[in-house]
Amino acid sequence: MDIRILKYFLAVAREENITRAAESLHIAQPSLSKQMMELEQELGKTLLIRGKRKVTLTEEGILLRKRAEDILALVEKTEREISSDFTDISGEVAIGGGALDTILQAAASLHTKHPQVMFQFYSGDATDIMEQLDHGMLDFATLLPPVDITKYEYLTLPDTSIWGVLMKKDSEFASLDTIKKDDLLQMPLILHRRIGLQQTIADWAGVDLDRLHITATYNVMQGTALPFVQNNLGCLVTARNQLAPELDNSVVFRPLEPELKIRYNLVWKRKNVFSNAAQAFLESVKNGIAASNS
């Protein structure tokens, strides 16, 4: 299996039609069909279900599409890094997770000094972000603790998240100024699916995780969290900075008491070989942290 064949396969997956894929690749349709059959023979799996008008992917084909996208993106990233002039600071820095103030300020500072540096920001849940970090698709990730220090190095950032509960305005708890441990244990809760964060909430409440009344979990909130709360699924435990600055008048946010404040981390793989741009960005972040602490 080579890079060229992976590009061919992704074209077929994208076009859902071998003829259209061949046209986009500027190769003959019979040749592309033969390449796909040889790829299936090489892997010993059926990758494509060939219909009269449409080609669909099997489960193995879906897996290969994801891996092929990762492989090609990594190849392109590596080519750009190797071809860059290491006497100058240029190239791309890929960062996953939240675009925090410290990260954006460090990026802006570096770009001012070295305009040839470009930044790519990726959003997703922690599992997706860590997978991309492991595969070399990302240089860094901004994540809440805990961090697996056997696999990653990290910096603790000044950026913090203050946690509380988003609930309907007519909730029996909405009249409270803050949410205490006993209050939380009475609520139907919507939590992030990351076990480490769930355990953080349980530890704050001083109970085992199974004592929390969890009605739903999520990985990434698409657009807004309001529908989860407005439709009476539960009360959302979240950081205030994950919500819009101005909330809809049908909901309220109440901070936890005692205050639960969690600082973000900038994470990267242990023994990672950075490009000159990524190394310069890390130094820019360190300088920003030092300035905030002075």
PDB file of C-alpha atoms in Angstrom:
ATOM      1  CA  MET A   1       0.000   0.000   0.000  1.00  0.00           C
ATOM      2  CA  ASP A   2       1.502   3.346  -1.000  1.00  0.00           C
ATOM      3  CA  ILE A   3       0.500   6.962  -0.633  1.00  0.00           C
ATOM      4  CA  ARG A   4      -0.758   7.203  -4.216  1.00  0.00           C
ATOM      5  CA  ILE A   5      -3.207   4.336  -3.723  1.00  0.00           C
ATOM      6  CA  LEU A   6      -4.485   5.874  -0.492  1.00  0.00           C
ATOM      7  CA  LYS A   7      -5.176   9.107  -2.389  1.00  0.00           C
ATOM      8  CA  TYR A   8      -7.071   7.110  -5.016  1.00  0.00           C
ATOM      9  CA  PHE A   9      -9.117   5.354  -2.349  1.00  0.00           C
ATOM     10  CA  LEU A  10     -10.011   8.634  -0.636  1.00  0.00           C
ATOM     11  CA  ALA A  11     -11.134  10.081  -3.968  1.00  0.00           C
ATOM     12  CA  VAL A  12     -13.509   7.133  -4.457  1.00  0.00           C
ATOM     13  CA  ALA A  13     -14.791   7.496  -0.894  1.00  0.00           C
ATOM     14  CA  ARG A  14     -15.335  11.231  -1.399  1.00  0.00           C
ATOM     15  CA  GLU A  15     -17.047  10.990  -4.801  1.00  0.00           C
ATOM     16  CA  GLU A  16     -18.975   7.787  -3.964  1.00  0.00           C
ATOM     17  CA  ASN A  17     -18.508   6.903  -7.622  1.00  0.00           C
ATOM     18  CA  ILE A  18     -15.482   5.376  -9.358  1.00  0.00           C
ATOM     19  CA  THR A  19     -16.087   7.174 -12.663  1.00  0.00           C
ATOM     20  CA  ARG A  20     -16.287  10.611 -11.019  1.00  0.00           C
ATOM     21  CA  ALA A  21     -13.275   9.783  -8.838  1.00  0.00           C
ATOM     22  CA  ALA A  22     -11.272   8.802 -11.927  1.00  0.00           C
ATOM     23  CA  GLU A  23     -12.203  12.088 -13.584  1.00  0.00           C
ATOM     24  CA  SER A  24     -11.109  14.085 -10.534  1.00  0.00           C
ATOM     25  CA  LEU A  25      -7.805  12.182 -10.478  1.00  0.00           C
ATOM     26  CA  HIS A  26      -7.341  12.478 -14.279  1.00  0.00           C
ATOM     27  CA  ILE A  27      -6.859   8.750 -14.727  1.00  0.00           C
ATOM     28  CA  ALA A  28      -8.795   6.121 -16.669  1.00  0.00           C
ATOM     29  CA  GLN A  29     -11.780   4.555 -14.895  1.00  0.00           C
ATOM     30  CA  PRO A  30     -10.699   0.911 -15.634  1.00  0.00           C
ATOM     31  CA  SER A  31      -7.281   1.655 -14.147  1.00  0.00           C
ATOM     32  CA  LEU A  32      -8.819   3.072 -10.968  1.00  0.00           C
ATOM     33  CA  SER A  33     -11.179   0.090 -10.637  1.00  0.00           C
ATOM     34  CA  LYS A  34      -8.204  -2.257 -10.958  1.00  0.00           C
ATOM     35  CA  GLN A  35      -6.249  -0.322  -8.310  1.00  0.00           C
ATOM     36  CA  MET A  36      -9.156  -0.594  -5.870  1.00  0.00           C
ATOM     37  CA  MET A  37      -9.537  -4.320  -6.445  1.00  0.00           C
ATOM     38  CA  GLU A  38      -5.803  -4.831  -5.927  1.00  0.00           C
ATOM     39  CA  LEU A  39      -5.996  -2.813  -2.697  1.00  0.00           C
ATOM     40  CA  GLU A  40      -8.799  -5.057  -1.434  1.00  0.00           C
ATOM     41  CA  GLN A  41      -6.802  -8.154  -2.388  1.00  0.00           C
ATOM     42  CA  GLU A  42      -3.722  -6.800  -0.611  1.00  0.00           C
ATOM     43  CA  LEU A  43      -5.675  -6.189   2.595  1.00  0.00           C
ATOM     44  CA  GLY A  44      -7.842  -9.289   2.277  1.00  0.00           C
ATOM     45  CA  LYS A  45     -10.978  -7.229   2.941  1.00  0.00           C
ATOM     46  CA  THR A  46     -13.869  -5.836   0.940  1.00  0.00           C
ATOM     47  CA  LEU A  47     -13.641  -2.054   1.188  1.00  0.00           C
ATOM     48  CA  LEU A  48     -16.266  -0.940  -1.329  1.00  0.00           C
ATOM     49  CA  ILE A  49     -19.819  -2.004  -2.021  1.00  0.00           C
ATOM     50  CA  ARG A  50     -20.285  -1.281  -5.710  1.00  0.00           C
ATOM     51  CA  GLY A  51     -23.850  -0.287  -6.579  1.00  0.00           C
ATOM     52  CA  LYS A  52     -25.192   0.717  -9.969  1.00  0.00           C
ATOM     53  CA  ARG A  53     -24.924   4.418  -9.257  1.00  0.00           C
ATOM     54  CA  LYS A  54     -23.149   4.700  -5.947  1.00  0.00           C
ATOM     55  CA  VAL A  55     -20.169   3.199  -4.155  1.00  0.00           C
ATOM     56  CA  THR A  56     -20.449   2.863  -0.378  1.00  0.00           C
ATOM     57  CA  LEU A  57     -17.843   1.890   2.179  1.00  0.00           C
ATOM     58  CA  THR A  58     -17.885  -1.258   4.257  1.00  0.00           C
ATOM     59  CA  GLU A  59     -16.917  -1.048   7.941  1.00  0.00           C
ATOM     60  CA  GLU A  60     -13.349  -1.875   6.920  1.00  0.00           C
ATOM     61  CA  GLY A  61     -13.545   0.817   4.255  1.00  0.00           C
ATOM     62  CA  ILE A  62     -14.695   3.412   6.800  1.00  0.00           C
ATOM     63  CA  LEU A  63     -11.760   2.509   9.041  1.00  0.00           C
ATOM     64  CA  LEU A  64      -9.310   2.744   6.136  1.00  0.00           C
ATOM     65  CA  ARG A  65     -10.731   6.128   5.113  1.00  0.00           C
ATOM     66  CA  LYS A  66     -10.057   7.561   8.580  1.00  0.00           C
ATOM     67  CA  ARG A  67      -6.562   6.078   8.751  1.00  0.00           C
ATOM     68  CA  ALA A  68      -5.782   7.192   5.194  1.00  0.00           C
ATOM     69  CA  GLU A  69      -6.856  10.757   5.999  1.00  0.00           C
ATOM     70  CA  ASP A  70      -4.594  10.743   9.063  1.00  0.00           C
ATOM     71  CA  ILE A  71      -1.667   9.248   7.132  1.00  0.00           C
ATOM     72  CA  LEU A  72      -1.893  11.703   4.244  1.00  0.00           C
ATOM     73  CA  ALA A  73      -2.289  14.685   6.559  1.00  0.00           C
ATOM     74  CA  LEU A  74       0.791  13.565   8.501  1.00  0.00           C
ATOM     75  CA  VAL A  75       2.763  13.070   5.271  1.00  0.00           C
ATOM     76  CA  GLU A  76       1.844  16.562   4.090  1.00  0.00           C
ATOM     77  CA  LYS A  77       2.714  18.050   7.490  1.00  0.00           C
ATOM     78  CA  THR A  78       6.081  16.260   7.475  1.00  0.00           C
ATOM     79  CA  GLU A  79       6.856  17.415   3.935  1.00  0.00           C
ATOM     80  CA  ARG A  80       6.135  21.020   4.874  1.00  0.00           C
ATOM     81  CA  GLU A  81       8.329  20.805   7.970  1.00  0.00           C
ATOM     82  CA  ILE A  82      11.250  19.180   6.167  1.00  0.00           C
ATOM     83  CA  SER A  83      11.088  21.542   3.198  1.00  0.00           C
ATOM     84  CA  SER A  84      11.025  24.632   5.424  1.00  0.00           C
ATOM     85  CA  ASP A  85      14.193  26.641   5.895  1.00  0.00           C
ATOM     86  CA  PHE A  86      15.468  25.852   9.371  1.00  0.00           C
ATOM     87  CA  THR A  87      17.532  29.035   9.397  1.00  0.00           C
ATOM     88  CA  ASP A  88      14.257  30.916   9.668  1.00  0.00           C
ATOM     89  CA  ILE A  89      11.180  30.271  11.773  1.00  0.00           C
ATOM     90  CA  SER A  90       8.299  29.377   9.466  1.00  0.00           C
ATOM     91  CA  GLY A  91       5.708  26.681   8.878  1.00  0.00           C
ATOM     92  CA  GLU A  92       2.566  25.518  10.661  1.00  0.00           C
ATOM     93  CA  VAL A  93       1.741  24.838  14.295  1.00  0.00           C
ATOM     94  CA  ALA A  94      -1.270  22.562  14.869  1.00  0.00           C
ATOM     95  CA  ILE A  95      -3.106  22.957  18.173  1.00  0.00           C
ATOM     96  CA  GLY A  96      -6.108  20.962  19.364  1.00  0.00           C
ATOM     97  CA  GLY A  97      -8.677  21.863  22.000  1.00  0.00           C
ATOM     98  CA  GLY A  98      -9.828  25.217  23.272  1.00  0.00           C
ATOM     99  CA  ALA A  99      -8.319  28.398  21.823  1.00  0.00           C
ATOM    100  CA  LEU A 100      -7.440  29.920  25.195  1.00  0.00           C
ATOM    101  CA  ASP A 101      -6.255  33.480  25.768  1.00  0.00           C
ATOM    102  CA  THR A 102      -2.710  32.404  26.683  1.00  0.00           C
ATOM    103  CA  ILE A 103      -2.471  30.292  23.520  1.00  0.00           C
ATOM    104  CA  LEU A 104      -3.866  33.007  21.242  1.00  0.00           C
ATOM    105  CA  GLN A 105      -1.608  35.665  22.765  1.00  0.00           C
ATOM    106  CA  ALA A 106       1.461  33.444  22.330  1.00  0.00           C
ATOM    107  CA  ALA A 107       0.451  32.724  18.732  1.00  0.00           C
ATOM    108  CA  ALA A 108      -0.075  36.403  17.970  1.00  0.00           C
ATOM    109  CA  SER A 109       3.259  37.333  19.550  1.00  0.00           C
ATOM    110  CA  LEU A 110       5.115  34.691  17.533  1.00  0.00           C
ATOM    111  CA  HIS A 111       3.364  35.644  14.288  1.00  0.00           C
ATOM    112  CA  THR A 112       4.302  39.295  14.797  1.00  0.00           C
ATOM    113  CA  LYS A 113       7.972  38.339  15.014  1.00  0.00           C
ATOM    114  CA  HIS A 114       7.788  35.619  12.354  1.00  0.00           C
ATOM    115  CA  PRO A 115       4.972  36.274   9.853  1.00  0.00           C
ATOM    116  CA  GLN A 116       5.661  33.019   8.002  1.00  0.00           C
ATOM    117  CA  VAL A 117       4.331  30.974  10.929  1.00  0.00           C
ATOM    118  CA  MET A 118       0.704  29.893  10.501  1.00  0.00           C
ATOM    119  CA  PHE A 119      -1.540  28.263  13.090  1.00  0.00           C
ATOM    120  CA  GLN A 120      -4.147  25.551  12.658  1.00  0.00           C
ATOM    121  CA  PHE A 121      -6.704  25.068  15.417  1.00  0.00           C
ATOM    122  CA  TYR A 122      -8.713  21.856  15.740  1.00  0.00           C
ATOM    123  CA  SER A 123     -11.771  21.320  17.894  1.00  0.00           C
ATOM    124  CA  GLY A 124     -13.112  18.029  19.193  1.00  0.00           C
ATOM    125  CA  ASP A 125     -13.513  16.060  22.363  1.00  0.00           C
ATOM    126  CA  ALA A 126     -10.532  15.008  24.460  1.00  0.00           C
ATOM    127  CA  THR A 127     -10.455  11.485  23.004  1.00  0.00           C
ATOM    128  CA  ASP A 128     -10.294  12.729  19.420  1.00  0.00           C
ATOM    129  CA  ILE A 129      -7.750  15.398  20.266  1.00  0.00           C
ATOM    130  CA  MET A 130      -5.464  12.948  22.088  1.00  0.00           C
ATOM    131  CA  GLU A 131      -5.653  10.492  19.185  1.00  0.00           C
ATOM    132  CA  GLN A 132      -4.545  13.205  16.770  1.00  0.00           C
ATOM    133  CA  LEU A 133      -1.782  14.220  19.165  1.00  0.00           C
ATOM    134  CA  ASP A 134      -0.582  10.610  19.420  1.00  0.00           C
ATOM    135  CA  HIS A 135      -0.542  10.221  15.636  1.00  0.00           C
ATOM    136  CA  GLY A 136       1.471  13.384  15.125  1.00  0.00           C
ATOM    137  CA  MET A 137      -1.385  15.303  13.505  1.00  0.00           C
ATOM    138  CA  LEU A 138      -1.214  17.890  16.273  1.00  0.00           C
ATOM    139  CA  ASP A 139       1.818  19.507  17.863  1.00  0.00           C
ATOM    140  CA  PHE A 140      -0.019  20.533  21.022  1.00  0.00           C
ATOM    141  CA  ALA A 141      -3.367  20.217  22.759  1.00  0.00           C
ATOM    142  CA  THR A 142      -5.051  22.339  25.424  1.00  0.00           C
ATOM    143  CA  LEU A 143      -6.808  20.070  27.898  1.00  0.00           C
ATOM    144  CA  LEU A 144      -8.185  19.998  31.388  1.00  0.00           C
ATOM    145  CA  PRO A 145      -6.484  17.631  33.856  1.00  0.00           C
ATOM    146  CA  PRO A 146      -5.722  14.879  34.499  1.00  0.00           C
ATOM    147  CA  VAL A 147      -2.759  14.407  32.131  1.00  0.00           C
ATOM    148  CA  ASP A 148      -1.104  11.023  31.566  1.00  0.00           C
ATOM    149  CA  ILE A 149       2.475  11.991  32.441  1.00  0.00           C
ATOM    150  CA  THR A 150       3.792   8.643  31.187  1.00  0.00           C
ATOM    151  CA  LYS A 151       2.906   9.702  27.632  1.00  0.00           C
ATOM    152  CA  TYR A 152       2.855  13.488  27.673  1.00  0.00           C
ATOM    153  CA  GLU A 153       4.656  16.556  28.896  1.00  0.00           C
ATOM    154  CA  TYR A 154       2.684  19.651  29.757  1.00  0.00           C
ATOM    155  CA  LEU A 155       2.635  23.211  30.994  1.00  0.00           C
ATOM    156  CA  THR A 156      -0.015  24.452  33.393  1.00  0.00           C
ATOM    157  CA  LEU A 157      -1.546  27.568  31.861  1.00  0.00           C
ATOM    158  CA  PRO A 158      -2.872  30.649  33.672  1.00  0.00           C
ATOM    159  CA  ASP A 159      -6.258  30.100  31.998  1.00  0.00           C
ATOM    160  CA  THR A 160      -8.818  28.699  34.416  1.00  0.00           C
ATOM    161  CA  SER A 161     -12.332  27.346  34.190  1.00  0.00           C
ATOM    162  CA  ILE A 162     -14.806  28.079  36.989  1.00  0.00           C
ATOM    163  CA  TRP A 163     -17.322  25.249  37.243  1.00  0.00           C
ATOM    164  CA  GLY A 164     -20.976  25.396  38.024  1.00  0.00           C
ATOM    165  CA  VAL A 165     -24.405  24.191  36.945  1.00  0.00           C
ATOM    166  CA  LEU A 166     -26.558  25.408  34.053  1.00  0.00           C
ATOM    167  CA  MET A 167     -30.248  24.859  34.796  1.00  0.00           C
ATOM    168  CA  LYS A 168     -33.695  26.086  33.823  1.00  0.00           C
ATOM    169  CA  LYS A 169     -34.769  29.336  35.399  1.00  0.00           C
ATOM    170  CA  ASP A 170     -37.748  27.600  37.023  1.00  0.00           C
ATOM    171  CA  SER A 171     -35.601  24.887  38.619  1.00  0.00           C
ATOM    172  CA  GLU A 172     -36.018  24.477  42.369  1.00  0.00           C
ATOM    173  CA  PHE A 173     -32.284  25.239  42.682  1.00  0.00           C
ATOM    174  CA  ALA A 174     -32.319  28.400  40.541  1.00  0.00           C
ATOM    175  CA  SER A 175     -33.089  30.596  43.548  1.00  0.00           C
ATOM    176  CA  LEU A 176     -29.755  29.636  45.124  1.00  0.00           C
ATOM    177  CA  ASP A 177     -26.691  31.841  44.632  1.00  0.00           C
ATOM    178  CA  THR A 178     -24.369  28.851  44.565  1.00  0.00           C
ATOM    179  CA  ILE A 179     -24.634  25.070  44.315  1.00  0.00           C
ATOM    180  CA  LYS A 180     -23.274  23.107  47.257  1.00  0.00           C
ATOM    181  CA  LYS A 181     -22.444  19.436  47.491  1.00  0.00           C
ATOM    182  CA  ASP A 182     -25.785  18.348  48.929  1.00  0.00           C
ATOM    183  CA  ASP A 183     -27.611  20.304  46.206  1.00  0.00           C
ATOM    184  CA  LEU A 184     -25.620  18.636  43.443  1.00  0.00           C
ATOM    185  CA  LEU A 185     -26.400  15.146  44.735  1.00  0.00           C
ATOM    186  CA  GLN A 186     -30.130  15.855  44.341  1.00  0.00           C
ATOM    187  CA  MET A 187     -29.860  16.955  40.712  1.00  0.00           C
ATOM    188  CA  PRO A 188     -30.176  14.950  37.471  1.00  0.00           C
ATOM    189  CA  LEU A 189     -26.814  15.751  35.872  1.00  0.00           C
ATOM    190  CA  ILE A 190     -25.475  16.078  32.356  1.00  0.00           C
ATOM    191  CA  LEU A 191     -21.703  15.602  32.345  1.00  0.00           C
ATOM    192  CA  HIS A 192     -18.878  15.396  29.846  1.00  0.00           C
ATOM    193  CA  ARG A 193     -18.183  11.773  28.998  1.00  0.00           C
ATOM    194  CA  ARG A 194     -14.500  12.031  29.974  1.00  0.00           C
ATOM    195  CA  ILE A 195     -14.147   9.909  33.086  1.00  0.00           C
ATOM    196  CA  GLY A 196     -11.366  12.086  34.496  1.00  0.00           C
ATOM    197  CA  LEU A 197     -13.655  15.127  34.535  1.00  0.00           C
ATOM    198  CA  GLN A 198     -16.551  13.142  35.985  1.00  0.00           C
ATOM    199  CA  GLN A 199     -14.243  11.949  38.754  1.00  0.00           C
ATOM    200  CA  THR A 200     -13.178  15.544  39.424  1.00  0.00           C
ATOM    201  CA  ILE A 201     -16.820  16.475  40.058  1.00  0.00           C
ATOM    202  CA  ALA A 202     -17.328  13.414  42.275  1.00  0.00           C
ATOM    203  CA  ASP A 203     -14.176  14.254  44.240  1.00  0.00           C
ATOM    204  CA  TRP A 204     -15.424  17.818  44.733  1.00  0.00           C
ATOM    205  CA  ALA A 205     -18.699  16.418  46.075  1.00  0.00           C
ATOM    206  CA  GLY A 206     -16.810  13.980  48.291  1.00  0.00           C
ATOM    207  CA  VAL A 207     -18.632  10.909  46.968  1.00  0.00           C
ATOM    208  CA  ASP A 208     -17.992   7.920  44.739  1.00  0.00           C
ATOM    209  CA  LEU A 209     -18.757   8.532  41.083  1.00  0.00           C
ATOM    210  CA  ASP A 210     -21.746   6.182  41.124  1.00  0.00           C
ATOM    211  CA  ARG A 211     -23.439   8.456  43.695  1.00  0.00           C
ATOM    212  CA  LEU A 212     -23.918  11.145  41.054  1.00  0.00           C
ATOM    213  CA  HIS A 213     -27.287  10.987  39.293  1.00  0.00           C
ATOM    214  CA  ILE A 214     -26.031  11.159  35.700  1.00  0.00           C
ATOM    215  CA  THR A 215     -28.830  11.262  33.139  1.00  0.00           C
ATOM    216  CA  ALA A 216     -26.703  11.956  30.063  1.00  0.00           C
ATOM    217  CA  THR A 217     -23.141  12.466  28.864  1.00  0.00           C
ATOM    218  CA  TYR A 218     -21.725  14.206  25.794  1.00  0.00           C
ATOM    219  CA  ASN A 219     -18.411  14.589  24.010  1.00  0.00           C
ATOM    220  CA  VAL A 220     -18.813  17.907  22.165  1.00  0.00           C
ATOM    221  CA  MET A 221     -21.695  20.340  22.432  1.00  0.00           C
ATOM    222  CA  GLN A 222     -22.709  21.334  18.918  1.00  0.00           C
ATOM    223  CA  GLY A 223     -23.673  24.986  18.887  1.00  0.00           C
ATOM    224  CA  THR A 224     -25.224  25.442  22.320  1.00  0.00           C
ATOM    225  CA  ALA A 225     -25.920  23.425  25.443  1.00  0.00           C
ATOM    226  CA  LEU A 226     -29.288  25.085  26.043  1.00  0.00           C
ATOM    227  CA  PRO A 227     -31.529  22.405  24.453  1.00  0.00           C
ATOM    228  CA  PHE A 228     -30.210  19.761  26.855  1.00  0.00           C
ATOM    229  CA  VAL A 229     -31.368  21.852  29.790  1.00  0.00           C
ATOM    230  CA  GLN A 230     -34.490  23.424  28.268  1.00  0.00           C
ATOM    231  CA  ASN A 231     -35.925  19.991  27.409  1.00  0.00           C
ATOM    232  CA  ASN A 232     -35.636  18.824  31.028  1.00  0.00           C
ATOM    233  CA  LEU A 233     -32.963  16.196  30.414  1.00  0.00           C
ATOM    234  CA  GLY A 234     -31.025  17.427  33.413  1.00  0.00           C
ATOM    235  CA  CYS A 235     -28.737  20.136  34.774  1.00  0.00           C
ATOM    236  CA  LEU A 236     -25.487  20.663  32.906  1.00  0.00           C
ATOM    237  CA  VAL A 237     -22.286  20.680  34.958  1.00  0.00           C
ATOM    238  CA  THR A 238     -19.824  22.756  32.976  1.00  0.00           C
ATOM    239  CA  ALA A 239     -17.262  25.536  33.045  1.00  0.00           C
ATOM    240  CA  ARG A 240     -18.621  29.056  32.703  1.00  0.00           C
ATOM    241  CA  ASN A 241     -16.242  29.845  29.846  1.00  0.00           C
ATOM    242  CA  GLN A 242     -17.788  27.023  27.810  1.00  0.00           C
ATOM    243  CA  LEU A 243     -21.050  28.979  27.663  1.00  0.00           C
ATOM    244  CA  ALA A 244     -22.004  32.161  25.838  1.00  0.00           C
ATOM    245  CA  PRO A 245     -21.185  35.393  27.702  1.00  0.00           C
ATOM    246  CA  GLU A 246     -24.883  36.293  27.728  1.00  0.00           C
ATOM    247  CA  LEU A 247     -27.208  33.420  28.605  1.00  0.00           C
ATOM    248  CA  ASP A 248     -30.726  32.891  27.321  1.00  0.00           C
ATOM    249  CA  ASN A 249     -33.264  34.231  29.830  1.00  0.00           C
ATOM    250  CA  SER A 250     -34.773  30.746  30.216  1.00  0.00           C
ATOM    251  CA  VAL A 251     -31.673  29.412  32.019  1.00  0.00           C
ATOM    252  CA  VAL A 252     -29.309  30.409  34.812  1.00  0.00           C
ATOM    253  CA  PHE A 253     -25.758  29.434  35.740  1.00  0.00           C
ATOM    254  CA  ARG A 254     -24.843  28.909  39.379  1.00  0.00           C
ATOM    255  CA  PRO A 255     -21.195  28.383  40.449  1.00  0.00           C
ATOM    256  CA  LEU A 256     -20.214  25.561  42.761  1.00  0.00           C
ATOM    257  CA  GLU A 257     -19.431  26.291  46.407  1.00  0.00           C
ATOM    258  CA  PRO A 258     -16.744  25.742  47.490  1.00  0.00           C
ATOM    259  CA  GLU A 259     -15.394  27.089  44.234  1.00  0.00           C
ATOM    260  CA  LEU A 260     -14.106  24.524  41.768  1.00  0.00           C
ATOM    261  CA  LYS A 261     -11.527  26.220  39.586  1.00  0.00           C
ATOM    262  CA  ILE A 262      -9.522  24.069  37.151  1.00  0.00           C
ATOM    263  CA  ARG A 263      -6.503  25.291  35.202  1.00  0.00           C
ATOM    264  CA  TYR A 264      -5.905  24.190  31.641  1.00  0.00           C
ATOM    265  CA  ASN A 265      -2.764  22.436  30.442  1.00  0.00           C
ATOM    266  CA  LEU A 266      -0.807  22.705  27.214  1.00  0.00           C
ATOM    267  CA  VAL A 267       0.103  19.099  26.372  1.00  0.00           C
ATOM    268  CA  TRP A 268       2.524  17.488  23.908  1.00  0.00           C
ATOM    269  CA  LYS A 269       4.019  14.042  23.372  1.00  0.00           C
ATOM    270  CA  ARG A 270       7.058  13.030  25.349  1.00  0.00           C
ATOM    271  CA  LYS A 271      10.305  13.013  23.349  1.00  0.00           C
ATOM    272  CA  ASN A 272       8.554  14.798  20.527  1.00  0.00           C
ATOM    273  CA  VAL A 273      10.735  16.274  17.786  1.00  0.00           C
ATOM    274  CA  PHE A 274       9.368  19.758  17.187  1.00  0.00           C
ATOM    275  CA  SER A 275       9.595  21.789  14.022  1.00  0.00           C
ATOM    276  CA  ASN A 276      11.287  25.161  14.426  1.00  0.00           C
ATOM    277  CA  ALA A 277       7.863  26.838  14.425  1.00  0.00           C
ATOM    278  CA  ALA A 278       6.453  24.513  17.101  1.00  0.00           C
ATOM    279  CA  GLN A 279       9.528  24.982  19.293  1.00  0.00           C
ATOM    280  CA  ALA A 280       9.286  28.748  18.934  1.00  0.00           C
ATOM    281  CA  PHE A 281       5.596  28.630  19.843  1.00  0.00           C
ATOM    282  CA  LEU A 282       6.341  26.645  23.003  1.00  0.00           C
ATOM    283  CA  GLU A 283       8.905  29.244  24.013  1.00  0.00           C
ATOM    284  CA  SER A 284       6.357  31.994  23.314  1.00  0.00           C
ATOM    285  CA  VAL A 285       3.863  30.271  25.625  1.00  0.00           C
ATOM    286  CA  LYS A 286       6.503  29.936  28.364  1.00  0.00           C
ATOM    287  CA  ASN A 287       7.320  33.630  28.042  1.00  0.00           C
ATOM    288  CA  GLY A 288       3.631  34.486  28.324  1.00  0.00           C
ATOM    289  CA  ILE A 289       3.286  32.375  31.472  1.00  0.00           C
ATOM    290  CA  ALA A 290       6.362  34.005  33.019  1.00  0.00           C
ATOM    291  CA  ALA A 291       4.987  37.464  32.250  1.00  0.00           C
ATOM    292  CA  SER A 292       1.618  36.617  33.840  1.00  0.00           C
ATOM    293  CA  ASN A 293       3.346  35.354  36.987  1.00  0.00           C
ATOM    294  CA  SER A 294       5.584  38.403  37.385  1.00  0.00           C
TER     295      SER A 294
END
